[in-house]
Coordinates of C-alpha atoms in Angstrom, one line a residue:
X1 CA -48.5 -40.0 6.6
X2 CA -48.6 -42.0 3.9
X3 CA -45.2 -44.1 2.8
X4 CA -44.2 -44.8 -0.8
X5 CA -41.6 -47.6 -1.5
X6 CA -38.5 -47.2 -3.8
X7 CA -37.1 -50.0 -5.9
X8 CA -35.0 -51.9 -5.0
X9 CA -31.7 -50.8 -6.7
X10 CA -32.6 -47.3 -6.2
X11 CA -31.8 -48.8 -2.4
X12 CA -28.9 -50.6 -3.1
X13 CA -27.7 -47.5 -5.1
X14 CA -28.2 -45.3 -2.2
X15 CA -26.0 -47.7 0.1
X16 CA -23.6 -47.9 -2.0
X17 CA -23.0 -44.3 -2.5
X18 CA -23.3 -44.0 1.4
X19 CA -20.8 -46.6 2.1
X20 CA -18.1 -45.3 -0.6
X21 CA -18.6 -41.8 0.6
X22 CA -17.9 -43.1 4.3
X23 CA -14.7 -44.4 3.0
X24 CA -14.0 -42.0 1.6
X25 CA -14.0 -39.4 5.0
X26 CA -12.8 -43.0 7.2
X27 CA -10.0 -40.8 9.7
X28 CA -6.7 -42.1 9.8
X29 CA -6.1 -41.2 12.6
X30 CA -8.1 -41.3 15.9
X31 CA -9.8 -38.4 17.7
X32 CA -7.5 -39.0 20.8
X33 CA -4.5 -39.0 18.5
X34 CA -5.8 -35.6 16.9
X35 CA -6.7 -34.4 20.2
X36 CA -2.9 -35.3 21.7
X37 CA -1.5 -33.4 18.5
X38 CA -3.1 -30.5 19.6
X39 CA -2.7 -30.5 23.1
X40 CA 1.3 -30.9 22.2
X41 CA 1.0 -27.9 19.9
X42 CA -0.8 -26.0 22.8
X43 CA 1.7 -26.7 25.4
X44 CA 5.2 -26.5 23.3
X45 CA 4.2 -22.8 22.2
X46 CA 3.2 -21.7 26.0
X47 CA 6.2 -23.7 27.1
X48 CA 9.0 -22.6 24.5
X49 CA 7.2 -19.9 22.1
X50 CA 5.7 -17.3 24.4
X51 CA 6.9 -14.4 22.8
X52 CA 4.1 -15.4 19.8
X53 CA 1.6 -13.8 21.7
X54 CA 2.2 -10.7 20.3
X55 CA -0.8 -10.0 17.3
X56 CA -3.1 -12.5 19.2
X57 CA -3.6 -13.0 22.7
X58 CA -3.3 -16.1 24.7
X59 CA -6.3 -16.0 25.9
X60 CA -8.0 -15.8 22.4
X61 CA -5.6 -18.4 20.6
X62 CA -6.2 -20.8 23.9
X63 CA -10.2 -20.2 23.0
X64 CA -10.0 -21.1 19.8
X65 CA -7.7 -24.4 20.8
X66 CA -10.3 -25.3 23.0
X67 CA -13.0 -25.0 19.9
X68 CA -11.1 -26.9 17.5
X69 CA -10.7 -29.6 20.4
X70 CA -14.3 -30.0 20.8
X71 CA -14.8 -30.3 17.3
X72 CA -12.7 -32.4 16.3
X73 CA -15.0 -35.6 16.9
X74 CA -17.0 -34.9 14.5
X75 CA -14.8 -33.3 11.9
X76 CA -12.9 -35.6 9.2
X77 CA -9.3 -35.8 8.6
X78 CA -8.7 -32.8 6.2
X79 CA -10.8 -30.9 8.3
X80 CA -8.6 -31.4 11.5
X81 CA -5.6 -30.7 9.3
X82 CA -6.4 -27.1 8.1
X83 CA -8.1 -26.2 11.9
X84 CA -4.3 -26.9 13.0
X85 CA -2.8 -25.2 10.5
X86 CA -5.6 -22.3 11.5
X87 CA -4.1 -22.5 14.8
X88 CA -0.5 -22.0 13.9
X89 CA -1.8 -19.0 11.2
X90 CA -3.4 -17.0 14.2
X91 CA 0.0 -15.5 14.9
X92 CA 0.0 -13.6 11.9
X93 CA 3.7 -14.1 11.2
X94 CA 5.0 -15.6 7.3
X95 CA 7.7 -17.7 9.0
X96 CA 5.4 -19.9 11.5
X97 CA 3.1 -22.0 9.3
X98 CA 2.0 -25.5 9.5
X99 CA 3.8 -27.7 6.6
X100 CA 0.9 -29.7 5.1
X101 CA 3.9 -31.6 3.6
X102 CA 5.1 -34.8 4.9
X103 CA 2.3 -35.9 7.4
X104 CA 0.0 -38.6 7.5
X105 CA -2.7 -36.7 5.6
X106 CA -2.5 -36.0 1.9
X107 CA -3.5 -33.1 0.1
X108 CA -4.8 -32.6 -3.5
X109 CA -4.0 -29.6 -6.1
X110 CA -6.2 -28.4 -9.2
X111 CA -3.5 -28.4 -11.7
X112 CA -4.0 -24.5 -12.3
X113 CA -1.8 -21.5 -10.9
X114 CA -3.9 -18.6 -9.5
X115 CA -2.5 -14.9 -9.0
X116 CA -4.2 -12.1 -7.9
X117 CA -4.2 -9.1 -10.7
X118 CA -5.0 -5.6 -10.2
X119 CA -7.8 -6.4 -11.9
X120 CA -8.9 -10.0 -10.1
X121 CA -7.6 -13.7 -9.9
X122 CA -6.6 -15.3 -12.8
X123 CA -5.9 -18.5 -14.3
X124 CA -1.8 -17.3 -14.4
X125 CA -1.1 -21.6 -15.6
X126 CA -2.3 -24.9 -16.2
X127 CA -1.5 -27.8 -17.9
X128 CA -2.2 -28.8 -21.7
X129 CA -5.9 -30.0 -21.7
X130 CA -7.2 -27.0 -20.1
X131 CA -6.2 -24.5 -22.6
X132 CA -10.1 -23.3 -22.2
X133 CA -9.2 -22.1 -19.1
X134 CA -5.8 -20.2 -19.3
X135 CA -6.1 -17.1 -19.5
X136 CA -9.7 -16.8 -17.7
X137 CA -10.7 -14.5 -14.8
X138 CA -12.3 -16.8 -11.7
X139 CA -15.6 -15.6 -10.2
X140 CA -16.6 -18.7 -8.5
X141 CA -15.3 -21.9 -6.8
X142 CA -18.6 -24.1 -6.7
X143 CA -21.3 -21.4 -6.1
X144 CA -18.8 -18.7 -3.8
X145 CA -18.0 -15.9 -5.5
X146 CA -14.0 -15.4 -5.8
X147 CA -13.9 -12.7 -3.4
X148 CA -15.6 -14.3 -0.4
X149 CA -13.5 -17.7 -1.0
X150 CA -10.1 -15.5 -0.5
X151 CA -12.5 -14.1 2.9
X152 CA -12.6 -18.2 3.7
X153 CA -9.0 -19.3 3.6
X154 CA -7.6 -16.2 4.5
X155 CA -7.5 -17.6 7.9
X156 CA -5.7 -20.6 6.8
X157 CA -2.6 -18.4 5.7
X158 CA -0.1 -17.6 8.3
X159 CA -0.6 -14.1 6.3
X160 CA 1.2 -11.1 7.6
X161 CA -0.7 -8.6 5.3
X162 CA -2.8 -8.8 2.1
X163 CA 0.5 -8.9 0.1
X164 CA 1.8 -12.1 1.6
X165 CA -1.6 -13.9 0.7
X166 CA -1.2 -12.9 -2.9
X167 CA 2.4 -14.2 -3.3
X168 CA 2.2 -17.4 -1.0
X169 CA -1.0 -18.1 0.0
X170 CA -3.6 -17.5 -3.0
X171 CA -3.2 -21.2 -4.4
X172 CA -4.4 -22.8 -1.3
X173 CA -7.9 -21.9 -3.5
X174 CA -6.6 -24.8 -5.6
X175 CA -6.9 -27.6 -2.6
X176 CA -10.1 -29.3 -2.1
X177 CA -8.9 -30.5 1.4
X178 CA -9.2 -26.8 1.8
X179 CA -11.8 -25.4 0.3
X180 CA -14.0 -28.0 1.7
X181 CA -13.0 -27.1 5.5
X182 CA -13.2 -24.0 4.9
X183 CA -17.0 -24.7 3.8
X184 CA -16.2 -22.9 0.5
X185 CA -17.5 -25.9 -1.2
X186 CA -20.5 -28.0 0.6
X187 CA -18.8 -31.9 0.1
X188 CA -15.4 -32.9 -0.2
X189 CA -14.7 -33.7 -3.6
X190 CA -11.6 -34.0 -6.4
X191 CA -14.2 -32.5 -8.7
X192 CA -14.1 -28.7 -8.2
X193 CA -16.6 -26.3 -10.9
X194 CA -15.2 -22.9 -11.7
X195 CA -17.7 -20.4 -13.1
X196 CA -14.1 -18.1 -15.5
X197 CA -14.9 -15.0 -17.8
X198 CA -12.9 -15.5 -21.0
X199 CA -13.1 -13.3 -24.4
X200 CA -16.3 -12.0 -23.2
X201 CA -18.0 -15.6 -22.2
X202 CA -18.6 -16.6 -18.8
X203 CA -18.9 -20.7 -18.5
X204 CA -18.6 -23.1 -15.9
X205 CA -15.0 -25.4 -16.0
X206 CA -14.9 -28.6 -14.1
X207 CA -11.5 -29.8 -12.8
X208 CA -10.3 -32.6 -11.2
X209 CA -7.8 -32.4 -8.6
X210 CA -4.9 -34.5 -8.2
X211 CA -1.2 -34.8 -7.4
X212 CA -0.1 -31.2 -5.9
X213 CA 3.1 -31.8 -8.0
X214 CA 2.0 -31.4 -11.3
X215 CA 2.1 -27.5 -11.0
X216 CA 5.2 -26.1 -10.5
X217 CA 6.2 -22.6 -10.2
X218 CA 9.0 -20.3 -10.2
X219 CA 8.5 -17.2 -8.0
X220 CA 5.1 -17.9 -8.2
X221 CA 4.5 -17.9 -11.6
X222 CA 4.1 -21.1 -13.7
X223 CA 7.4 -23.0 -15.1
X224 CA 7.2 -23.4 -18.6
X225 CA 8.4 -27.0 -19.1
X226 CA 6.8 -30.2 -20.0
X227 CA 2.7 -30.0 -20.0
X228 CA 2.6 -26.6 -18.1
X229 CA 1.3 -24.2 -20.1
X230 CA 1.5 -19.7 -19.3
X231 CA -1.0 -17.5 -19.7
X232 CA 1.5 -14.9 -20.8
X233 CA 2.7 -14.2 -24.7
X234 CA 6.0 -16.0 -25.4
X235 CA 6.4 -13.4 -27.9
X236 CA 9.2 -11.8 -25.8
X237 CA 10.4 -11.7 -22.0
X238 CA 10.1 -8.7 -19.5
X239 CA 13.3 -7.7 -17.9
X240 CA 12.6 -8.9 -14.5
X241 CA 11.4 -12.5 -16.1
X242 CA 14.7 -13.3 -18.0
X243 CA 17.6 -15.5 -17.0
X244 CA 15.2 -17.0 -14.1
X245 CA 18.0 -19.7 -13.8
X246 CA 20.3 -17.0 -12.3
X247 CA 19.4 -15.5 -8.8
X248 CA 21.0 -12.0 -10.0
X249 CA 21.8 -10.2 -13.2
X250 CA 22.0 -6.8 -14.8
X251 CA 21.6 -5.1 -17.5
X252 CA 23.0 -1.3 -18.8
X253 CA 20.9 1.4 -21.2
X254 CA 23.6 3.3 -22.9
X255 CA 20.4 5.0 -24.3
X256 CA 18.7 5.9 -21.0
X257 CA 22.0 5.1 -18.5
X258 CA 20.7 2.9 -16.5
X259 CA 21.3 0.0 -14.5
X260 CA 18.8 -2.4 -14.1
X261 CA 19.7 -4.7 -11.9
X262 CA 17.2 -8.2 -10.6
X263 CA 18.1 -10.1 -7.4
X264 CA 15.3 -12.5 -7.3
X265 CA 16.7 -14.5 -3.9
X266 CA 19.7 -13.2 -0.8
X267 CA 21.8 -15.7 -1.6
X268 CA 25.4 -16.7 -3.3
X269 CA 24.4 -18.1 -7.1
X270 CA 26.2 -20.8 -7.4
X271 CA 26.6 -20.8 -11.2
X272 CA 28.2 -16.9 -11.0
X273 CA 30.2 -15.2 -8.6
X274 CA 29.1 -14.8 -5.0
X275 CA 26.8 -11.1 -4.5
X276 CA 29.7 -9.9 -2.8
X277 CA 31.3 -10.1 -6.1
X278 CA 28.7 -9.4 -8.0
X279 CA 27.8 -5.9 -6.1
X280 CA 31.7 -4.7 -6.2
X281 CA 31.6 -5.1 -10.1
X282 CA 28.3 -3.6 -10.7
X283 CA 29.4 -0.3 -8.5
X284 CA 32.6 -0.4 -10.2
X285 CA 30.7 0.0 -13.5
X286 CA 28.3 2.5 -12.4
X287 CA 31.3 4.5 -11.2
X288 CA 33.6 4.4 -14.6
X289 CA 30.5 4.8 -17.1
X290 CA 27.5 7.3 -17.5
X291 CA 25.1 6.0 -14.6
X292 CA 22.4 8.8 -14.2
X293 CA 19.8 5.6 -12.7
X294 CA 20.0 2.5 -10.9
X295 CA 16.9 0.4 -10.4
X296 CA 17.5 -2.7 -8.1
X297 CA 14.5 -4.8 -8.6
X298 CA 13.7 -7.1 -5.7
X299 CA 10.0 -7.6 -6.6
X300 CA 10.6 -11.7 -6.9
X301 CA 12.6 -12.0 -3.5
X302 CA 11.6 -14.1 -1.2
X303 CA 14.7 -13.6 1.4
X304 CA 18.0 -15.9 2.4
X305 CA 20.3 -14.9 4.4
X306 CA 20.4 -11.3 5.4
X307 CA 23.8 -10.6 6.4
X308 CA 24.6 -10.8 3.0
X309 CA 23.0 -7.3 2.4
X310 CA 25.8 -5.3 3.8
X311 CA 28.2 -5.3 0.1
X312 CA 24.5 -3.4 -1.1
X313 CA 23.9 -1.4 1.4
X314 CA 27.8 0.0 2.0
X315 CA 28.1 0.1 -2.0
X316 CA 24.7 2.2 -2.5
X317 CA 26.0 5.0 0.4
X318 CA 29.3 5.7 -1.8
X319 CA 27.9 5.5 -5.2
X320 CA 27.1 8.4 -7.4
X321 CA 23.7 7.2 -7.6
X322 CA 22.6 7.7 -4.0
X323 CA 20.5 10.8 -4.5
X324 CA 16.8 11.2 -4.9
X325 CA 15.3 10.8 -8.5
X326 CA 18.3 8.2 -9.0
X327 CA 17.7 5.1 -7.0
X328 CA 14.6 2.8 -7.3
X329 CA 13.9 -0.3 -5.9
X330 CA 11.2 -2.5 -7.6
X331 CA 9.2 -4.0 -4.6
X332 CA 6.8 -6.4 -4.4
X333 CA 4.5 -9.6 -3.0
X334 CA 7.0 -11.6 -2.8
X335 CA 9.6 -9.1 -1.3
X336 CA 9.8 -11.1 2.0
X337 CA 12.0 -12.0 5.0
X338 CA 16.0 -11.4 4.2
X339 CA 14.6 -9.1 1.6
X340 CA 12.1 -7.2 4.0
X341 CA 15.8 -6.5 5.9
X342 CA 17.3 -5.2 2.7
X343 CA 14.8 -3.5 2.2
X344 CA 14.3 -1.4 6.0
X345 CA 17.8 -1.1 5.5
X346 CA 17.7 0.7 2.2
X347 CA 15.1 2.6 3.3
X348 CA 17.2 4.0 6.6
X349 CA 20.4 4.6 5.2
X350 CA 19.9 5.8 1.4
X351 CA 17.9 7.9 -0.8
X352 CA 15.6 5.5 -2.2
X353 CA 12.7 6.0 -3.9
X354 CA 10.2 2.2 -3.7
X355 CA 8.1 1.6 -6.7
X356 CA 5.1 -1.0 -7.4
X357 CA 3.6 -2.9 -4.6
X358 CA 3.8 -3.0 -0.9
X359 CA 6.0 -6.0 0.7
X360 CA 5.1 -9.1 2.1
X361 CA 6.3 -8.9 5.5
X362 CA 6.1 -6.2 8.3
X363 CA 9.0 -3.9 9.2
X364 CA 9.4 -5.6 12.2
X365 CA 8.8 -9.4 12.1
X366 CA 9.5 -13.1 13.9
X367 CA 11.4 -14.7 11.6
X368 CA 13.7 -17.9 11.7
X369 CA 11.9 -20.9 12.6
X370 CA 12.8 -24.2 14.0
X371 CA 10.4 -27.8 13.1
X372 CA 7.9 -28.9 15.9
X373 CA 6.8 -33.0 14.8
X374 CA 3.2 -33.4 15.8
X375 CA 4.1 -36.8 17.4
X376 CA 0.8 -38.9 16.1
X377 CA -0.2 -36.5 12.9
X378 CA 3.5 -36.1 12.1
X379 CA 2.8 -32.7 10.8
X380 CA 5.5 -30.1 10.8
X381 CA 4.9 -27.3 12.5
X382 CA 7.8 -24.2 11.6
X383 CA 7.8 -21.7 14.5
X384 CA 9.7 -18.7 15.0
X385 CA 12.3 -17.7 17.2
X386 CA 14.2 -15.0 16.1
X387 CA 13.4 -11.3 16.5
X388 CA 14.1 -9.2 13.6
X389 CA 13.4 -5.2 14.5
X390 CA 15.7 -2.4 12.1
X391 CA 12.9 0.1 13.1
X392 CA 11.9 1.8 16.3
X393 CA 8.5 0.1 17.4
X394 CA 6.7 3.3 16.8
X395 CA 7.5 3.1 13.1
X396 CA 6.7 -0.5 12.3
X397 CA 4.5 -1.1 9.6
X398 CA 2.2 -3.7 8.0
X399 CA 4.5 -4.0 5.0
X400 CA 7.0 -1.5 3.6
X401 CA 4.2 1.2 1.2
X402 CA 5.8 1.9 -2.2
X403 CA 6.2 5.5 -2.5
X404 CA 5.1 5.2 -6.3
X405 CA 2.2 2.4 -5.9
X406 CA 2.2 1.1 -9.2
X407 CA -0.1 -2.4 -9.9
X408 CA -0.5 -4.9 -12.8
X409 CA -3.4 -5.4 -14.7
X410 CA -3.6 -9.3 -16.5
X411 CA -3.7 -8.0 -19.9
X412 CA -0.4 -6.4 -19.3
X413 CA 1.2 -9.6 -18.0
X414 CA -0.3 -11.6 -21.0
X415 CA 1.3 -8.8 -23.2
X416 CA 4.8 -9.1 -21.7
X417 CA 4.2 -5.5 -20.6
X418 CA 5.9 -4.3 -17.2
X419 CA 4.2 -0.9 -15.7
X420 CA 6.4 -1.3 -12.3
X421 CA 9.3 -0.4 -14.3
X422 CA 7.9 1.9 -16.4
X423 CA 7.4 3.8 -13.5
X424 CA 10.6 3.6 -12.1
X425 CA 12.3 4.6 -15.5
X426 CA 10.0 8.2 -16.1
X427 CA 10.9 11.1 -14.6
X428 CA 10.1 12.3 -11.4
X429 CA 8.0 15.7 -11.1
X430 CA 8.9 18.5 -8.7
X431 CA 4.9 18.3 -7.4
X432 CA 5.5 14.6 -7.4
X433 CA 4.9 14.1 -3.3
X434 CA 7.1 11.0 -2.2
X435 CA 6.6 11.3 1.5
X436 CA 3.1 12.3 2.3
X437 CA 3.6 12.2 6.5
X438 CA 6.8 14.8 5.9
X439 CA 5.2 17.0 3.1
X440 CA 2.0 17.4 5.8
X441 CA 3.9 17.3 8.9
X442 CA 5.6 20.5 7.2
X443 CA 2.4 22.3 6.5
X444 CA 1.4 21.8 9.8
X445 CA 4.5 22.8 11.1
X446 CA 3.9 26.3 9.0
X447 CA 0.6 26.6 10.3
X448 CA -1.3 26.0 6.9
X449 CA -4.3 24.1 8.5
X450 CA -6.5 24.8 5.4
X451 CA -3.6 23.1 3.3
X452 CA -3.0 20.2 5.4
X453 CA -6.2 19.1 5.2
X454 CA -6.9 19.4 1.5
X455 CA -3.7 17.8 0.5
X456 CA -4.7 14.9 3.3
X457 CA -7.8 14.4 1.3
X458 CA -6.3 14.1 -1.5
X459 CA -3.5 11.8 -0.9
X460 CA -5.5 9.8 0.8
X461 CA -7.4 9.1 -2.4
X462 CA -4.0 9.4 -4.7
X463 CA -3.7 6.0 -6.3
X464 CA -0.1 6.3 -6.1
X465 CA -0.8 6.0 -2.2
X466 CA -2.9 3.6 -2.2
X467 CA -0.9 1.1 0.2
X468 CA 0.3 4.6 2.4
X469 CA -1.5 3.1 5.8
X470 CA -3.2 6.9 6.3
X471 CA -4.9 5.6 9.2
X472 CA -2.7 3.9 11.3
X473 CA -0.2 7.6 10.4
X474 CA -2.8 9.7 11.5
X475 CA -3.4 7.3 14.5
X476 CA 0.3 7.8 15.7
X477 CA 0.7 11.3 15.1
X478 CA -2.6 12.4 17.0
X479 CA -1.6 10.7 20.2
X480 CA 2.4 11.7 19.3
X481 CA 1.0 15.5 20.0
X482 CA -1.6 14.2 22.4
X483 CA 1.0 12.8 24.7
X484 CA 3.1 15.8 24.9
X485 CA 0.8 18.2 25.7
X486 CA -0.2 19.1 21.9
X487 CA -3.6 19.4 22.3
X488 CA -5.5 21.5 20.0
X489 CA -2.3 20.0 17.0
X490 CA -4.0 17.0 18.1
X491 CA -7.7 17.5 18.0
X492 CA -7.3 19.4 14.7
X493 CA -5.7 15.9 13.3
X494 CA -8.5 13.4 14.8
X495 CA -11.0 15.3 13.7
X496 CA -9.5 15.9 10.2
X497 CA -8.6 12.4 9.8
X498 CA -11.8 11.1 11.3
X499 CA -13.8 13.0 8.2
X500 CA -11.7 11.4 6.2
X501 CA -12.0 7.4 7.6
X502 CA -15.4 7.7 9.1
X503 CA -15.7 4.0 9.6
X504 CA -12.4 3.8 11.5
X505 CA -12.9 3.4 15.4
X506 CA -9.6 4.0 16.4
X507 CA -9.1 7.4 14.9
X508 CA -12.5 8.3 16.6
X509 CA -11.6 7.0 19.7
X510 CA -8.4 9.7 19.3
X511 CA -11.1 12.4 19.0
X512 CA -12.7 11.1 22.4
X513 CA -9.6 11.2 24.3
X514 CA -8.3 14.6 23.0
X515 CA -11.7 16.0 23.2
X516 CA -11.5 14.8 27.1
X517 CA -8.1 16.2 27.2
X518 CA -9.3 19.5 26.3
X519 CA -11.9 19.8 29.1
X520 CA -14.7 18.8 26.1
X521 CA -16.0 16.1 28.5
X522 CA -19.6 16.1 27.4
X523 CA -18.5 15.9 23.7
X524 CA -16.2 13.4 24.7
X525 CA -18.6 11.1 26.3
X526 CA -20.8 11.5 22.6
X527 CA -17.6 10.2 20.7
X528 CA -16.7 7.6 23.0
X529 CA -20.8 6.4 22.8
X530 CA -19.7 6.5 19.3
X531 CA -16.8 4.4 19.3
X532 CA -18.5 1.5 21.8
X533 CA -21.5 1.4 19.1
X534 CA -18.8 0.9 16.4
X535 CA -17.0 -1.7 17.9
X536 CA -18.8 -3.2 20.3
X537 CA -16.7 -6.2 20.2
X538 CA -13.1 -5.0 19.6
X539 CA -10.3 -3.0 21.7
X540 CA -11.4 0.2 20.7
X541 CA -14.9 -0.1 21.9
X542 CA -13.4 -1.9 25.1
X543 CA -11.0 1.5 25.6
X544 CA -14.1 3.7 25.3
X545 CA -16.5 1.9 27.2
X546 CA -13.5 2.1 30.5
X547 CA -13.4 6.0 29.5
X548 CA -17.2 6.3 30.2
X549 CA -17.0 4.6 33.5
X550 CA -14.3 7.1 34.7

């Protein structure tokens, strides 16, 4: 082997880097300390948070404890940090989260404001200095491309669905404490490269990440104020972007007689009268004027306090405009807690018609949460309490669908231009299908087999369905006729639907258990081979490979 010798400041330069870098990752805190923090987490949600366990089991989560404990010797601050707050995000509900605010460990921002377009993640704000940037699609953070970063700190969001990870969780892409620990970048550093598309260019941006204050939002959008700086034309102001200051307003068409009417929050404004008030006048005008529409657009609400829905809801049932084709509700990301209740409860008792995205919460949900101080860390962990169900179990959802799915491309924000209500203001056609599951339930009901499967095929790939949950539908109403008896209704809707979601292991574990229903038990036996082979780690495969045993 032969050994060459370096000079010596090449040495010294080495060391020197070394020993900076190593203060730089120096813990505050010990790995007993971290380890305590954990073990009190552990023990206060088996102790006092049980009911949790509901998306995840207890015997996973504990698992995955036990991994981050093991690791946490060797893992820097930051890096413990965002494994606890991968903990708490396991649960899968919006309302328990661990607050990276106020503890012992400090975060950075990139002073940019992401959000996640129809047609990708861009550059929404920034700061003056970076006017390069605003504007720009992202298709990297350091060498990851944008889609398999959101893949990486997914798992850091306590993320109901996709929707809630768009509104309130796609700027964790912004903290290096994050995207290093989540190994989306290979060192921890302030320094973060973007490879952005702009006007046809793609380039590489370097940016420097530094107090998380100096981007502020409003509804997740950037503030306009001081150095921040908006991607979108100043030109004019979409409806549901004026008088932000206000948490309600409306406004009246004489042209088109409408009410538009934005409640960005479920709470009393304390600059106007309270929505009690505010509701009472606005059905008051609707009944003494030429109302043919009402759009209530909630697409901005993040939620409040929920029992300040009722003046809404009891208005809406006695107004003039509770009829189909006459009600819309704007719905959104950020449509969330309070608002997911307003929502459910629009949905049960009046005639409304949902248009633009799905919501950020499920139907059914944990929401109010009370503080749990890490003692050594003295991190704030916000865990739910409170059980919030306004429908049956067998109807919960994901998110509330749209029945008009309508998205937003950047080009249109930039240009002030507003599709969501667009949609909501055009006329609804008489082949216009608002409730896919009732318009096929009928056909089958009438016996048109041939007809329920071509219109499932092509709702299914109807953009204005696009957030319809087809699979999970199909899923309940195959084992709805399976369990009473319905056989042959309910091997004619796994195997349709199966054709349709070939990759999905649940509905083919349907097929399975209604071809063994059916006295099929060879077939059977094939399909539930089928179903192990597809997922030979998850529930379903588990369920089919108990059925073989049998």
């Amino acid at each position: 082997m032969k050994f060459q010798t370096k000079p010596l400041l090449t040495v010294l330069g080495f060391l020197f880097f070394s020993l900076s870098l190593s203060a730089q990752v120096q813990n505050q805190l010990s790995t007993e300390d971290w380890q305590a923090d954990l073990d009190f987490l552990q023990q206060s949600i088996h102790k006092d948070y049980p009911f949790l366990f509901k998306k995840v089991t207890a015997q996973k989560w504990d698992a995955e404890v036990a991994k981050l404990r093991s690791e946490i010797p060797n893992m820097a601050d930051h890096e413990i940090m965002v494994g606890l707050s991968r903990m708490v995000a396991m649960f899968g509900y919006g309302h328990t989260y661990l607050s990276l605010s106020g503890g012992k460990i400090d975060y950075h921002k990139i002073p940019v404001n992401l959000y996640q377009f129809s047609d990708g993640v861009f550059i929404e704000g920034t700061v003056k200095g970076h006017e390069k940037a605003l504007g720009a699609k992202v298709l990297k953070i350091g060498d990851t491309p944008i889609e398999k970063a959101i893949e990486l700190v997914y798992p850091t969001v306590s993320a109901e669905n996709e929707q809630f990870f768009k509104a309130y969780g796609i700027n964790d892409l912004t903290v290096p404490e994050i995207l290093h620990a989540q190994r989306i970048i290979p060192n921890y550093s302030m320094e973060i490269p973007f490879t952005l598309e702009k006007d046809g260019q793609v380039f590489t941006y370097n940016f420097r990440a530094g107090d998380k204050k100096a981007i502020q939002t409003s509804y997740s959008l950037i503030k306009k104020e001081g150095e921040m700086i908006s991607a979108r034309s100043q030109s004019s102001t979409p409806l549901y972007l004026q008088e932000l200051d206000k948490i309600y307003n409306f406004n009246y068409n004489p042209d088109t007689k409408t009410v538009y009417v934005r409640q960005s929050q479920v709470q009393n404004d304390p600059s106007q009268q309270t929505l009690e008030a505010f509701y009472a006048e606005i059905f008051d005008f609707i009944a003494q004027n030429e109302v043919e529409r009402f759009i209530l657009d909630v697409r901005l609400n993040g939620g409040g306090n929920n029992y300040l829905n009722k003046p809404l809801i009891t208005g809406l049932i006695q107004s003039k405009v509770n009829e189909v084709g006459k009600f819309f509700c704007i719905i959104g990301r950020r449509t969330f807690s309070a608002c997911q209740n307003l929502v459910n409860e629009l949905d049960n008792y009046t005639n409304v018609i949902f248009v633009g995205e799905p919501t950020a919460e499920n139907l059914n949900f944990y929401g109010d949460n009370r503080k749990l101080v890490l003692p050594n860390s003295q991190f704030n962990a916000r865990l739910s309490w409170a059980w919030w169900q306004d429908k049956p179990q067998w109807e919960n959802q994901q998110w509330m669908p749209p029945n008009i799915a309508v998205t937003t491309t950047f080009e249109q924000y930039k240009n002030n231009e507003d599709p969501v209500l667009a949609a909501a203001m055009a006329d609804i056609g008489d082949d216009v299908i608002l409730d896919p599951m009732g318009h096929l339930t009928q056909l089958f009901m009438a016996g048109e087999m041939e007809k329920v499967s071509s219109e499932a095929a092509r709702m299914v790939n109807d953009p204005m369905h696009q957030y319809t949950d087809f699979e999970a539908l199909f899923t309940q109403a195959g084992y709805n006729l399976l369990n009473s008896d319905q056989i042959q209704g309910a091997l004619f809707v796994f195997d349709m639907s199966s054709k349709l979601f070939t990759d999905s292991s649940q509905l083919w574990l349907g097929l399975a258990d209604a071809l063994k229903a059916s006295g099929n038990v060879d077939q059977a036996k094939q399909v539930y081979a089928k179903v192990s082979q597809m997922d030979p780690y998850g529930p379903q495969g588990e369920k089919a490979r108990r059925a073989l045993k049998e």
